[in-house]
CSV table of N, CA and C in Angstrom, one decimal:
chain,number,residue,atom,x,y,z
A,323,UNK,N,0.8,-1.2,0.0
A,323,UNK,CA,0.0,0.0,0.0
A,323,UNK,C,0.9,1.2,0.0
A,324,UNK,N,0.4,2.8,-1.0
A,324,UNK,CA,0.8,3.5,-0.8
A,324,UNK,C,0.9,4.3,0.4
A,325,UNK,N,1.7,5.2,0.4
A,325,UNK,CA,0.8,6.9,1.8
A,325,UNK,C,-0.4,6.8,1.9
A,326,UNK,N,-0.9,6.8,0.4
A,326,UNK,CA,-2.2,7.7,0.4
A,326,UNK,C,-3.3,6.8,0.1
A,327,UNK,N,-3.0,5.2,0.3
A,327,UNK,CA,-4.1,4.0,0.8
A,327,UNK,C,-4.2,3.4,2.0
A,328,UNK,N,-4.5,2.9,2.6
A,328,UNK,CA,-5.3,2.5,3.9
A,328,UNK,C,-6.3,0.9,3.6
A,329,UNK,N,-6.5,0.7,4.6
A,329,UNK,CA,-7.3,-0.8,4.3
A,329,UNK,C,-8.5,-0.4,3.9
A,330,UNK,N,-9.2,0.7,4.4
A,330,UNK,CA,-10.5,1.6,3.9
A,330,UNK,C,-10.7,2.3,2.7
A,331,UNK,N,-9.9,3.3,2.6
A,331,UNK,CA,-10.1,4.4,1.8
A,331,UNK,C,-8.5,4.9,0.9
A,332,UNK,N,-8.4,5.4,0.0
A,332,UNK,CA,-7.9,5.6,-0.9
A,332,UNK,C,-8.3,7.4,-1.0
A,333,UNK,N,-6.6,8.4,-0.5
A,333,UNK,CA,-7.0,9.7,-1.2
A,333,UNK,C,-6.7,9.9,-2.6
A,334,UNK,N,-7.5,10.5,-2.9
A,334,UNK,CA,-7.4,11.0,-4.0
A,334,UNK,C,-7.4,12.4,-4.1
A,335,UNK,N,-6.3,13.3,-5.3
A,335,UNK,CA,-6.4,14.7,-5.1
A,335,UNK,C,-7.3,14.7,-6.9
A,336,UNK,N,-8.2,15.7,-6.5
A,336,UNK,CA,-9.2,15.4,-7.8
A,336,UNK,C,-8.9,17.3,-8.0
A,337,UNK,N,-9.4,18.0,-9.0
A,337,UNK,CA,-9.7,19.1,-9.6
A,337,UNK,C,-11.1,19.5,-9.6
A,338,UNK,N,-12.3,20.5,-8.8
A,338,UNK,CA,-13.3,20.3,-8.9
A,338,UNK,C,-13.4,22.0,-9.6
A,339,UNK,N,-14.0,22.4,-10.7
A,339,UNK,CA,-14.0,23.5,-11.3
A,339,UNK,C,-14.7,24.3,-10.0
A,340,UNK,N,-14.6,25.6,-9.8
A,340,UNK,CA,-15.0,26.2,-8.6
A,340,UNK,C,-16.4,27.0,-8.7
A,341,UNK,N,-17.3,26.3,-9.7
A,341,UNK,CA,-18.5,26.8,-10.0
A,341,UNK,C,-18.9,25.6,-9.5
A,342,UNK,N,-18.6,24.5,-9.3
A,342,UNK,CA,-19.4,23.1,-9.3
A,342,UNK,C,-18.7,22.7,-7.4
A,343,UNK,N,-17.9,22.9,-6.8
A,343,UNK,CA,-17.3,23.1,-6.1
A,343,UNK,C,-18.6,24.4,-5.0
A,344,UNK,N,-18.7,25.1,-5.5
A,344,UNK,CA,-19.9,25.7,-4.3
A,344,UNK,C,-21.3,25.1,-4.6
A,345,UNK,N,-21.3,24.8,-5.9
A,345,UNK,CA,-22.6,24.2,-5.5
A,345,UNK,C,-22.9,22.8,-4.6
A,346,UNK,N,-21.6,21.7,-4.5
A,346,UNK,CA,-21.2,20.7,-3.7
A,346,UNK,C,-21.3,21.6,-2.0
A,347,UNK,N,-20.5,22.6,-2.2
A,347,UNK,CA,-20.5,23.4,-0.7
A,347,UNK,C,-21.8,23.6,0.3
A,348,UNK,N,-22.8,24.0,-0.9
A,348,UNK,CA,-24.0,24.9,-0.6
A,348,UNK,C,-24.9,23.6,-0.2
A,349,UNK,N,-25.0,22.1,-1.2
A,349,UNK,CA,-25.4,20.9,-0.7
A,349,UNK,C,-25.7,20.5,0.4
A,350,UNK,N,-23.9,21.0,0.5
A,350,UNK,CA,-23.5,20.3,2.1
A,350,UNK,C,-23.7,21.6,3.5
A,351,UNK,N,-24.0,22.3,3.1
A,351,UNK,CA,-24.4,23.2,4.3
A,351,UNK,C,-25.8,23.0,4.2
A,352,UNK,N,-26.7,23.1,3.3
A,352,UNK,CA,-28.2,22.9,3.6
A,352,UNK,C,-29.2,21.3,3.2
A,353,UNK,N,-28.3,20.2,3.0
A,353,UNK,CA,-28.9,19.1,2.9
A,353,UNK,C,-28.3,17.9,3.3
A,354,UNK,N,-27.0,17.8,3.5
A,354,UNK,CA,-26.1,16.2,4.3
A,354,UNK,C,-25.5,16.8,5.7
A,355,UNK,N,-25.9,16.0,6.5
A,355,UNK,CA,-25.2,15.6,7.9
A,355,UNK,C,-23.9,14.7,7.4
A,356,UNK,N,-22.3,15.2,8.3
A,356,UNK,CA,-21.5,14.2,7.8
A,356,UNK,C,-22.1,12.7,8.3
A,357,UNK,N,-22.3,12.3,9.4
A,357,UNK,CA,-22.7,10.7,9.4
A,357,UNK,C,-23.6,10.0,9.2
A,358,UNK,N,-25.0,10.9,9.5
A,358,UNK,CA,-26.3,10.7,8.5
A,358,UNK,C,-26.6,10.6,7.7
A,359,UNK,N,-26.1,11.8,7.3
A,359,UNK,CA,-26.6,11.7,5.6
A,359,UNK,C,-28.0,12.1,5.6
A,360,UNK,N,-28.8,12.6,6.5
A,360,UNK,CA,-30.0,13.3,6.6
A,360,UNK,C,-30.5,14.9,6.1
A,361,UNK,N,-31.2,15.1,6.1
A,361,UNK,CA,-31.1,16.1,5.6
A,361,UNK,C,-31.0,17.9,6.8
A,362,UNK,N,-29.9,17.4,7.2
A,362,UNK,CA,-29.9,18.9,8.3
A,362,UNK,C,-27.9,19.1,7.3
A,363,UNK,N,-27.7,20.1,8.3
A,363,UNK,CA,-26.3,21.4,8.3
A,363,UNK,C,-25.3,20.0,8.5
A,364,UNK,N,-24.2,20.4,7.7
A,364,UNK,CA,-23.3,19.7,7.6
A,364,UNK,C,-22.4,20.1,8.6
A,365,UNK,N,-21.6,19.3,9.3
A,365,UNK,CA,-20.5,19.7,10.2
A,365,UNK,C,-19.4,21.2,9.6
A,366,UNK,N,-19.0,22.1,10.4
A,366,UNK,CA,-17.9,23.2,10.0
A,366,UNK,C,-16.5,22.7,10.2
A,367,UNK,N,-15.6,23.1,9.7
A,367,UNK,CA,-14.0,22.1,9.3
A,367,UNK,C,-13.9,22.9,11.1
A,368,UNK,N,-13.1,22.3,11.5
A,368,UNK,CA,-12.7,22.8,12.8
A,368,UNK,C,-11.5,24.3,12.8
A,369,UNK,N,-10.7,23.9,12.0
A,369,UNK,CA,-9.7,25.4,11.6
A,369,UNK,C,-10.0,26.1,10.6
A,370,UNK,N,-11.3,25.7,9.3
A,370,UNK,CA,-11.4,26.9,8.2
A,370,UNK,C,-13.1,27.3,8.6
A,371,UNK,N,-13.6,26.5,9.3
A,371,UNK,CA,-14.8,27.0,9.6
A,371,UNK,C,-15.9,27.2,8.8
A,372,UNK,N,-15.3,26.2,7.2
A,372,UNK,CA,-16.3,26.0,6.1
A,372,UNK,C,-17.1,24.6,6.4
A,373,UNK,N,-18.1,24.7,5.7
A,373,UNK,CA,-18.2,23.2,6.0
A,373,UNK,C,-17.8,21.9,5.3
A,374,UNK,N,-17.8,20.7,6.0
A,374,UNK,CA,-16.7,19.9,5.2
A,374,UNK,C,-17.9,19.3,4.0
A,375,UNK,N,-16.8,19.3,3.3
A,375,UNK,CA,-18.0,19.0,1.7
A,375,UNK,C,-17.2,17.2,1.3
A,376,UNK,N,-16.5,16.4,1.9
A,376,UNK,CA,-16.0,15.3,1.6
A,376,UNK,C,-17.4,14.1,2.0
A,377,UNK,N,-17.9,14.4,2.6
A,377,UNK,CA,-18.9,13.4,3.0
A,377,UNK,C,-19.6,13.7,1.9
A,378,UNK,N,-20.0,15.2,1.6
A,378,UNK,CA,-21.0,14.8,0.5
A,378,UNK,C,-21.1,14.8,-0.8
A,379,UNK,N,-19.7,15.0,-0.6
A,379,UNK,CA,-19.1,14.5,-2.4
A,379,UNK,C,-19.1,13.2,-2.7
A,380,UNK,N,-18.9,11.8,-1.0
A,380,UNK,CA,-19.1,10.8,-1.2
A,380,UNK,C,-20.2,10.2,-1.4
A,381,UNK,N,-21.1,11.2,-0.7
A,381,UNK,CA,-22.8,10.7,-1.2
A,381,UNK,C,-23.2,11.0,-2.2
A,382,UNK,N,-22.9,12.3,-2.8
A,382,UNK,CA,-23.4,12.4,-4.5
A,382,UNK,C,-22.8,11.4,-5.2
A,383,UNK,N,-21.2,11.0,-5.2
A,383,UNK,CA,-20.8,10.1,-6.0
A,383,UNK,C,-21.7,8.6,-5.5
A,384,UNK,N,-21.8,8.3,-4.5
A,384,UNK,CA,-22.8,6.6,-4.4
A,384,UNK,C,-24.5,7.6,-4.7
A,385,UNK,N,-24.8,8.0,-4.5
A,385,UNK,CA,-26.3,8.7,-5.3
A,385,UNK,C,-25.8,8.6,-7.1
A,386,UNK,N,-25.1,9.3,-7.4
A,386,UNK,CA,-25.0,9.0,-8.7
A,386,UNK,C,-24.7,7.6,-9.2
A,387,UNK,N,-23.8,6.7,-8.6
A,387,UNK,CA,-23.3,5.5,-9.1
A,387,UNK,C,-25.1,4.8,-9.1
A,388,UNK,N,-25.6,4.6,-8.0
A,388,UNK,CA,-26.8,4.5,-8.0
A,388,UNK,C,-27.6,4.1,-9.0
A,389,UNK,N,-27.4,6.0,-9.1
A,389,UNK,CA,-29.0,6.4,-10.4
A,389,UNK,C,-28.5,5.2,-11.6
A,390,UNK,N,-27.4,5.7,-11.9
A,390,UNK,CA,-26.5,5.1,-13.0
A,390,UNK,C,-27.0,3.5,-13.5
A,391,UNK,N,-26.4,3.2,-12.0
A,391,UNK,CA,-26.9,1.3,-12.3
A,391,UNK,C,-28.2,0.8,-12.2
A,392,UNK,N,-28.7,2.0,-11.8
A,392,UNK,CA,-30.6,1.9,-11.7
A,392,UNK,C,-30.9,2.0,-13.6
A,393,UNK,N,-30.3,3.1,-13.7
A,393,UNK,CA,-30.7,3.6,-15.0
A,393,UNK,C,-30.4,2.2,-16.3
A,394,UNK,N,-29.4,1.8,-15.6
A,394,UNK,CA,-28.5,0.4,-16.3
A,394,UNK,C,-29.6,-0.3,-16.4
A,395,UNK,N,-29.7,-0.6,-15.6
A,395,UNK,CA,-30.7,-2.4,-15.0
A,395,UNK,C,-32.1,-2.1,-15.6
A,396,UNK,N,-32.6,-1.0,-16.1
A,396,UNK,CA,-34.0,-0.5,-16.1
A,396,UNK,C,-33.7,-1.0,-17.5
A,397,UNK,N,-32.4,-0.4,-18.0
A,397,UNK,CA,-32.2,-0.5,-20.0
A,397,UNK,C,-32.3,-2.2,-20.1
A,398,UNK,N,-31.6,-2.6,-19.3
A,398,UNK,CA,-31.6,-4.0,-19.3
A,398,UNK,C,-32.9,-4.6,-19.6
A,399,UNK,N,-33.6,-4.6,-18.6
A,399,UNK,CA,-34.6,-5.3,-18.2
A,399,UNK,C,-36.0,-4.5,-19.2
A,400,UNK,N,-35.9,-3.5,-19.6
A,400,UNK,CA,-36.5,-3.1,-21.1
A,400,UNK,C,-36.4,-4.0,-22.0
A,401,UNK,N,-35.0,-3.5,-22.2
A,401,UNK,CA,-34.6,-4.4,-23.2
A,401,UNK,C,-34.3,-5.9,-23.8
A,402,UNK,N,-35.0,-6.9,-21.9
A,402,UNK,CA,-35.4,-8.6,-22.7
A,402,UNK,C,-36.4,-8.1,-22.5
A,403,UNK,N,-37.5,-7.3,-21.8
A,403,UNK,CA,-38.7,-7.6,-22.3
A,403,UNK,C,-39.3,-6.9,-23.8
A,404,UNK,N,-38.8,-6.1,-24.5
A,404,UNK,CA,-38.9,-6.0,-25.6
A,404,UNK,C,-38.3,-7.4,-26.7
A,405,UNK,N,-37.4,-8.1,-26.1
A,405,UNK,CA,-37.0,-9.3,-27.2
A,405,UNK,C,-37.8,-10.1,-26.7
A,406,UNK,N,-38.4,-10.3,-25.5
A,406,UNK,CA,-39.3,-11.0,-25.6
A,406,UNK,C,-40.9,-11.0,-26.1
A,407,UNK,N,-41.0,-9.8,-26.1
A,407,UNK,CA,-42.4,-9.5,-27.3
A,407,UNK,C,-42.1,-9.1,-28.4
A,408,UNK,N,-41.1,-9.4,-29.0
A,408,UNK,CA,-40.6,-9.4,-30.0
A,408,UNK,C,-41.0,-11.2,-30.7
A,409,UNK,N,-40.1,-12.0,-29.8
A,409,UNK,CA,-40.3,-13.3,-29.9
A,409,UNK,C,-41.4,-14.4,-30.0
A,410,UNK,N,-42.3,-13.1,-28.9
A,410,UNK,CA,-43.7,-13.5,-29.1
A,410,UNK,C,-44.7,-13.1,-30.2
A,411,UNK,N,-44.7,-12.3,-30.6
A,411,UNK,CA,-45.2,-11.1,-32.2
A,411,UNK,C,-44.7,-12.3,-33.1
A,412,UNK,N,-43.5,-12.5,-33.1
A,412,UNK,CA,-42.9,-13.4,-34.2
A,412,UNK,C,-43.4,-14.9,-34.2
A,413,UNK,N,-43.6,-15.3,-33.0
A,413,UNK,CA,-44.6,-16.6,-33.0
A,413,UNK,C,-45.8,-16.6,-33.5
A,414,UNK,N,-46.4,-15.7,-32.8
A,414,UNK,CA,-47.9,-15.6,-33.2
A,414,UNK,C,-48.4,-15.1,-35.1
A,415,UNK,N,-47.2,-14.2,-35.7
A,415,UNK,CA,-47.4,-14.0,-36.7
A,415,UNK,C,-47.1,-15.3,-37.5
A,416,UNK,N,-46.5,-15.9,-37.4
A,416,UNK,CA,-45.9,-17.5,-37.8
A,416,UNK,C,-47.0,-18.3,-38.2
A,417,UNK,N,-47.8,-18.2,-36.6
A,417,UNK,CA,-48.8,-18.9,-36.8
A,417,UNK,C,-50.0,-18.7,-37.8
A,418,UNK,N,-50.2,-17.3,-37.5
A,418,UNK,CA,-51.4,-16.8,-38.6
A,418,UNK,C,-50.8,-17.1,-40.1
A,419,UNK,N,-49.5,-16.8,-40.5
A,419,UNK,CA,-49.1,-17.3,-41.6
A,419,UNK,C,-49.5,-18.7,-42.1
A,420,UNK,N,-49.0,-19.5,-41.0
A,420,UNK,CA,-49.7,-21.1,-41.1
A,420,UNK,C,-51.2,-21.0,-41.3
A,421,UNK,N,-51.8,-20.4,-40.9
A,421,UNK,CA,-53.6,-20.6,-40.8
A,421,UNK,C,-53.7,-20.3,-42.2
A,422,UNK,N,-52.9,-19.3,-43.0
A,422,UNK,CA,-53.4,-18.4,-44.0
A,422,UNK,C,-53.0,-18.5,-45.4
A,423,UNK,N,-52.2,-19.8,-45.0
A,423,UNK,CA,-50.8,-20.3,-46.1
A,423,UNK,C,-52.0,-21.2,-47.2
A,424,UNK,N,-53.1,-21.6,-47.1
A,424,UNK,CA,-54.3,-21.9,-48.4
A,424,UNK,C,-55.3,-21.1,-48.3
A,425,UNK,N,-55.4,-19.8,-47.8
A,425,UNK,CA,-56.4,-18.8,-48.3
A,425,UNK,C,-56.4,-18.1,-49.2
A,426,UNK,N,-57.0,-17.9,-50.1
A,426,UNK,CA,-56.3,-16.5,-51.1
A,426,UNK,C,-56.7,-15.2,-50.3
A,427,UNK,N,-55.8,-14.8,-50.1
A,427,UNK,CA,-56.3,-13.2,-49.9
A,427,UNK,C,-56.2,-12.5,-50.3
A,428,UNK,N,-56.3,-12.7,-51.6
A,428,UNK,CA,-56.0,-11.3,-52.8
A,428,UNK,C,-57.7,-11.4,-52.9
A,429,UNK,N,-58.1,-10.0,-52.4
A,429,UNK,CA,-59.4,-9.1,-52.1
A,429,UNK,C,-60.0,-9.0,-53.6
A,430,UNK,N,-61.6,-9.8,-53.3
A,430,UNK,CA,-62.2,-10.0,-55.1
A,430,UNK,C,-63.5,-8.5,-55.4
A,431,UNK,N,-63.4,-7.6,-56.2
A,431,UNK,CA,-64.1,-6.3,-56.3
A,431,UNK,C,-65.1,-6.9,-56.5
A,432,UNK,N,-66.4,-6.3,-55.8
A,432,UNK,CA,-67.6,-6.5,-55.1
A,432,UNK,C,-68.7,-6.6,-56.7
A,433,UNK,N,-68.0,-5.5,-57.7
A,433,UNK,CA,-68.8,-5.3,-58.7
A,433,UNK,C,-67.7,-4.9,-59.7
A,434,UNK,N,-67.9,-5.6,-60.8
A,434,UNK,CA,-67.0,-5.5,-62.2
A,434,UNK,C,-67.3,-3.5,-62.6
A,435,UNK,N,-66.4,-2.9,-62.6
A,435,UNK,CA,-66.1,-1.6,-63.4
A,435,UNK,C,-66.6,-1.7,-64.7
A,436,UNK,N,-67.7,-0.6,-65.2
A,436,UNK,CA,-68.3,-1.0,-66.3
A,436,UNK,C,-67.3,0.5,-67.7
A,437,UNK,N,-66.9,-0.5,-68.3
A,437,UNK,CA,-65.8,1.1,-69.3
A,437,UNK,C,-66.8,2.1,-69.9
A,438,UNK,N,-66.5,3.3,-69.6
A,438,UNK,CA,-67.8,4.1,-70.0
A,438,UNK,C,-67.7,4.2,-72.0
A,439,UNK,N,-69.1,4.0,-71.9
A,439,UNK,CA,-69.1,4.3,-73.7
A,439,UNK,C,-69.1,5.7,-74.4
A,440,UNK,N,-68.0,5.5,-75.5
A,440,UNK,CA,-67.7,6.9,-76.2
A,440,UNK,C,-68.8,7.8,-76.4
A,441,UNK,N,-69.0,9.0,-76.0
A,441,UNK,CA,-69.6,9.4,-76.6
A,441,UNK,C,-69.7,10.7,-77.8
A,442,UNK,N,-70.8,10.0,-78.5
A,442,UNK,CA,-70.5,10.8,-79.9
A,442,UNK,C,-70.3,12.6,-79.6
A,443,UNK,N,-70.1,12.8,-80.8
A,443,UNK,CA,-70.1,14.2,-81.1
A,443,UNK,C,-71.3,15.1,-80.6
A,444,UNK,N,-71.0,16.0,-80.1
A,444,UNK,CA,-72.6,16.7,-79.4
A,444,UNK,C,-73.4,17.1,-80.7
A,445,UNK,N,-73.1,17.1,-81.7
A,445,UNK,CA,-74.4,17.5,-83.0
A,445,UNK,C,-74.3,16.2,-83.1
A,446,UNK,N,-74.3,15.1,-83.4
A,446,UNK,CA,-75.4,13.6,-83.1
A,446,UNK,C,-75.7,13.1,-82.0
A,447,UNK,N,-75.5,13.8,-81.0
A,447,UNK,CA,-76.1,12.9,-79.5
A,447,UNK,C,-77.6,13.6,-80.2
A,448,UNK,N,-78.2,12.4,-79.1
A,448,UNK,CA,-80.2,12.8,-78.8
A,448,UNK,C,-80.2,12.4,-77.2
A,449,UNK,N,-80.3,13.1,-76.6
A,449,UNK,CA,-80.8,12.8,-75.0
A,449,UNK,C,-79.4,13.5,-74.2
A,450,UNK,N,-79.6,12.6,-72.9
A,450,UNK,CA,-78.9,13.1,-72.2
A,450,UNK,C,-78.1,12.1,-71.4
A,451,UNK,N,-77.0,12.2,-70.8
A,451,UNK,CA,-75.7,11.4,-70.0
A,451,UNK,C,-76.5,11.5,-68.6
A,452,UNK,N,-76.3,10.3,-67.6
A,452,UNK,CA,-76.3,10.4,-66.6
A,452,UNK,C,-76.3,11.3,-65.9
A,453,UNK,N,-75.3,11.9,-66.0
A,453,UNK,CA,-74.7,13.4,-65.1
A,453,UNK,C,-75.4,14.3,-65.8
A,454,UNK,N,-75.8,14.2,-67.1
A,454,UNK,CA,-76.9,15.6,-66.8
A,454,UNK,C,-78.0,15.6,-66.7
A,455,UNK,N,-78.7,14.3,-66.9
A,455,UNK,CA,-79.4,14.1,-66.3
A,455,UNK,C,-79.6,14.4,-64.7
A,456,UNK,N,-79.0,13.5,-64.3
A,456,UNK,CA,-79.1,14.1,-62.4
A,456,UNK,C,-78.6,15.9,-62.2
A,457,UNK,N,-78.3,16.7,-63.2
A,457,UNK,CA,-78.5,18.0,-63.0
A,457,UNK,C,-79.8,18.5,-63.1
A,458,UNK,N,-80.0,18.0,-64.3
A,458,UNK,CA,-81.0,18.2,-64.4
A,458,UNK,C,-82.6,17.8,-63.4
A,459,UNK,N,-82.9,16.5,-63.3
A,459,UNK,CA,-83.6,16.5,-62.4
A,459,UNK,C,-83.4,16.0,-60.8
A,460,UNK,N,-82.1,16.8,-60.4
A,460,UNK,CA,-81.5,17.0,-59.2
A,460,UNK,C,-81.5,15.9,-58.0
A,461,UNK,N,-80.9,14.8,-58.6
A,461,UNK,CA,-81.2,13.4,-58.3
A,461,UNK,C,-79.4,12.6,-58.6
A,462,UNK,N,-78.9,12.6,-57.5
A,462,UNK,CA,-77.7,11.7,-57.9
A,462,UNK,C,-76.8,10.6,-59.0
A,463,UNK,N,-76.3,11.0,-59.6
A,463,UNK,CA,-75.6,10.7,-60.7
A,463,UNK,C,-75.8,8.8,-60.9
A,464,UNK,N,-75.4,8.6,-59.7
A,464,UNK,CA,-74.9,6.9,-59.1
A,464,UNK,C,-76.2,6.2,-58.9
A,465,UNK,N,-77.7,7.3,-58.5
A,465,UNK,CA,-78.8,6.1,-58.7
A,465,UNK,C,-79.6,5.7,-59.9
A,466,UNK,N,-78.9,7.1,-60.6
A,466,UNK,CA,-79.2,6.9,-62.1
A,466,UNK,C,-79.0,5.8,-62.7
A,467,UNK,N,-77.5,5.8,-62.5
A,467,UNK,CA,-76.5,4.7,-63.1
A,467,UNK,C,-77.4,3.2,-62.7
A,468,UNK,N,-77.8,3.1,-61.1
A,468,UNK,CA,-77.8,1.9,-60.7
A,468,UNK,C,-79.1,1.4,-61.5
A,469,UNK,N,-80.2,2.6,-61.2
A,469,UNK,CA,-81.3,2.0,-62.0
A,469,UNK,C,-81.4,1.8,-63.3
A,470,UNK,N,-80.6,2.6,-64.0
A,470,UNK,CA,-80.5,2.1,-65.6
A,470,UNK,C,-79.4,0.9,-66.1
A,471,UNK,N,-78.9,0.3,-64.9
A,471,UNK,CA,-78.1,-0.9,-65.0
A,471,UNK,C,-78.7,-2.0,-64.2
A,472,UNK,N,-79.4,-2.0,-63.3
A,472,UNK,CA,-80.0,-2.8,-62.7
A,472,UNK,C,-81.7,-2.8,-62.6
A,473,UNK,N,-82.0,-1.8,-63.1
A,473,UNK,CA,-83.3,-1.7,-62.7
A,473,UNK,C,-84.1,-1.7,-61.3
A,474,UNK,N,-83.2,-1.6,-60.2
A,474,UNK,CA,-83.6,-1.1,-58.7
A,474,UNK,C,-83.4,0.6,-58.8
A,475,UNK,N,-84.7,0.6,-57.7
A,475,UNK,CA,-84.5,1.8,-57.7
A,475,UNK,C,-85.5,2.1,-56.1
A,476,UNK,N,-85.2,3.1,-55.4
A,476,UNK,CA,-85.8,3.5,-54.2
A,476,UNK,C,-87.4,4.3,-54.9
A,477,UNK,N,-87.7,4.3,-54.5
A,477,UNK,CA,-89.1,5.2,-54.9
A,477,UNK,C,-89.0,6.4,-55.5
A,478,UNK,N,-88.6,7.0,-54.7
A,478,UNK,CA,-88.1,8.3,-55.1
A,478,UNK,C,-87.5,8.7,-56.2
A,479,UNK,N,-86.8,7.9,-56.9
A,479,UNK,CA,-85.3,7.7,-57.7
A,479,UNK,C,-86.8,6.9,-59.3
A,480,UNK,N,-87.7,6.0,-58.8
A,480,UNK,CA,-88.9,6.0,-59.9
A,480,UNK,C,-89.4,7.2,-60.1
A,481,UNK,N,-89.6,7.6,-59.1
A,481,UNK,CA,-91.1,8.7,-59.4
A,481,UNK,C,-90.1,9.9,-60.2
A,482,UNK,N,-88.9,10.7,-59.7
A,482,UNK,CA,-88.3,11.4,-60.9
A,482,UNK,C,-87.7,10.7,-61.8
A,483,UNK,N,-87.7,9.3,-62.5
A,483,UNK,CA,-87.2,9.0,-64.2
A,483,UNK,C,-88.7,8.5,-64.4
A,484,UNK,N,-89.6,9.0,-64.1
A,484,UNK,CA,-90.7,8.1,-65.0
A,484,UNK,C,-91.1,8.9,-66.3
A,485,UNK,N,-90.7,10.3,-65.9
A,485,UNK,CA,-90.6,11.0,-67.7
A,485,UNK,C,-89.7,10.0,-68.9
A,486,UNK,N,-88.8,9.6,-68.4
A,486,UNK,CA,-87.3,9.6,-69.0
A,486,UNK,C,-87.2,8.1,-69.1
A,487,UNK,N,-86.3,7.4,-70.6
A,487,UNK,CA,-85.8,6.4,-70.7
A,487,UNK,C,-84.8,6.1,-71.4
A,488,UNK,N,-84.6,5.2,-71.3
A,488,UNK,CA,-83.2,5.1,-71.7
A,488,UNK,C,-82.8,4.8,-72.9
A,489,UNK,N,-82.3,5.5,-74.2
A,489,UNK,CA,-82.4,4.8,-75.3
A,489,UNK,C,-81.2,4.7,-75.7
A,490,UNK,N,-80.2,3.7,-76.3
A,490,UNK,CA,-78.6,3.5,-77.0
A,490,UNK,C,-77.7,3.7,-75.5
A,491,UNK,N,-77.1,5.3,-75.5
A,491,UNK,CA,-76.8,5.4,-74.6
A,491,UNK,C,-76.9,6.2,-73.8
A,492,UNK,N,-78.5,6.9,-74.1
A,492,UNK,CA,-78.7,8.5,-73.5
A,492,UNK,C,-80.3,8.0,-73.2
A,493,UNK,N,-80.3,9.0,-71.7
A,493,UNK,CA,-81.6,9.5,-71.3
A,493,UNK,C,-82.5,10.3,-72.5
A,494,UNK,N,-83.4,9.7,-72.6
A,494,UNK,CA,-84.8,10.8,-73.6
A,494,UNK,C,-85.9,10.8,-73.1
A,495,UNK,N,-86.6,12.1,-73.5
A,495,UNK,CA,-88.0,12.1,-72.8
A,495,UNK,C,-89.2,11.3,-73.5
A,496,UNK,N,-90.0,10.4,-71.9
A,496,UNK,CA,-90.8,10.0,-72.8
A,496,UNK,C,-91.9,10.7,-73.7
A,497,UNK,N,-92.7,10.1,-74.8
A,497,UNK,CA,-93.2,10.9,-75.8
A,497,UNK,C,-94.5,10.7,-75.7
């Protein structure tokens, strides 16, 4: 052992910048007891009549080592329980894969898209398009469509085309 080891303690001469050094001071005069560690006035040095700030530089350093390996253990222990629901996500999706591995799941469209027909030149049309139609008798474009492709229709949607039918590919009035 050197001078400056013991069976206890080890000094050490450290550099404390003198802005961080009174805030350690001010600590230790209004929050560590040297043997406590409680929160009252810290003992006065006997010949400078400051207070001694060594006790509570050794409590900030075990307070910080502390937080440290708290903060450690917390990443740890995050971090298997995210690989383990990780592990578990990856089983369970495995599985659905198995259930789904002779389904087709390619999504079948409810109703075939009908390609709209050319329409002629405006000096040979006779009648009228869907859409202007429903401007015209202020009635939705789409139940036009439905009833002159399916022939359903809500009441309402009869009672305004009962003038009107459908001839080639245009609305005309009946005569």
């Amino acid at each position: 052992m050197t001078s400056r080891q013991t069976d206890k303690v080890t000094r050490v001469d450290i550099r404390i910048p003198n802005e961080l050094y009174d805030r350690i001071s001010a600590i230790a005069t209004h929050h560590f007891h040297a043997k406590t560690h409680h929160r009252i006035h810290a003992k006065t040095h006997h010949r400078s009549g400051k207070p001694e700030v060594t006790p509570t530089i050794l409590k900030l350093i075990e307070l910080g080592i502390g937080q440290l390996e708290s903060s450690l253990s917390d990443v740890e222990e995050t971090d298997t329980e995210l690989k383990e629901q990780v592990r578990d996500l990856d089983t369970r999706l495995k599985e659905v894969e198995a259930k789904l591995s002779g389904v087709n799941t390619v999504a079948v469209k409810a109703e075939p898209e009908l390609e709209p027909e050319p329409e002629p030149p405006a000096d040979e049309r006779e009648g009228l398009s869907d859409d202007e139609l429903s401007s015209l008798i202020n009635l939705s474009s789409i139940f036009i469509y439905r009833y002159r492709r399916d022939g359903h229709a809500i009441p309402n949607v009869v009672e305004r085309l009962k003038d009107w039918k459908f001839k080639g590919n245009r609305w005309i009035r009946k005569e």
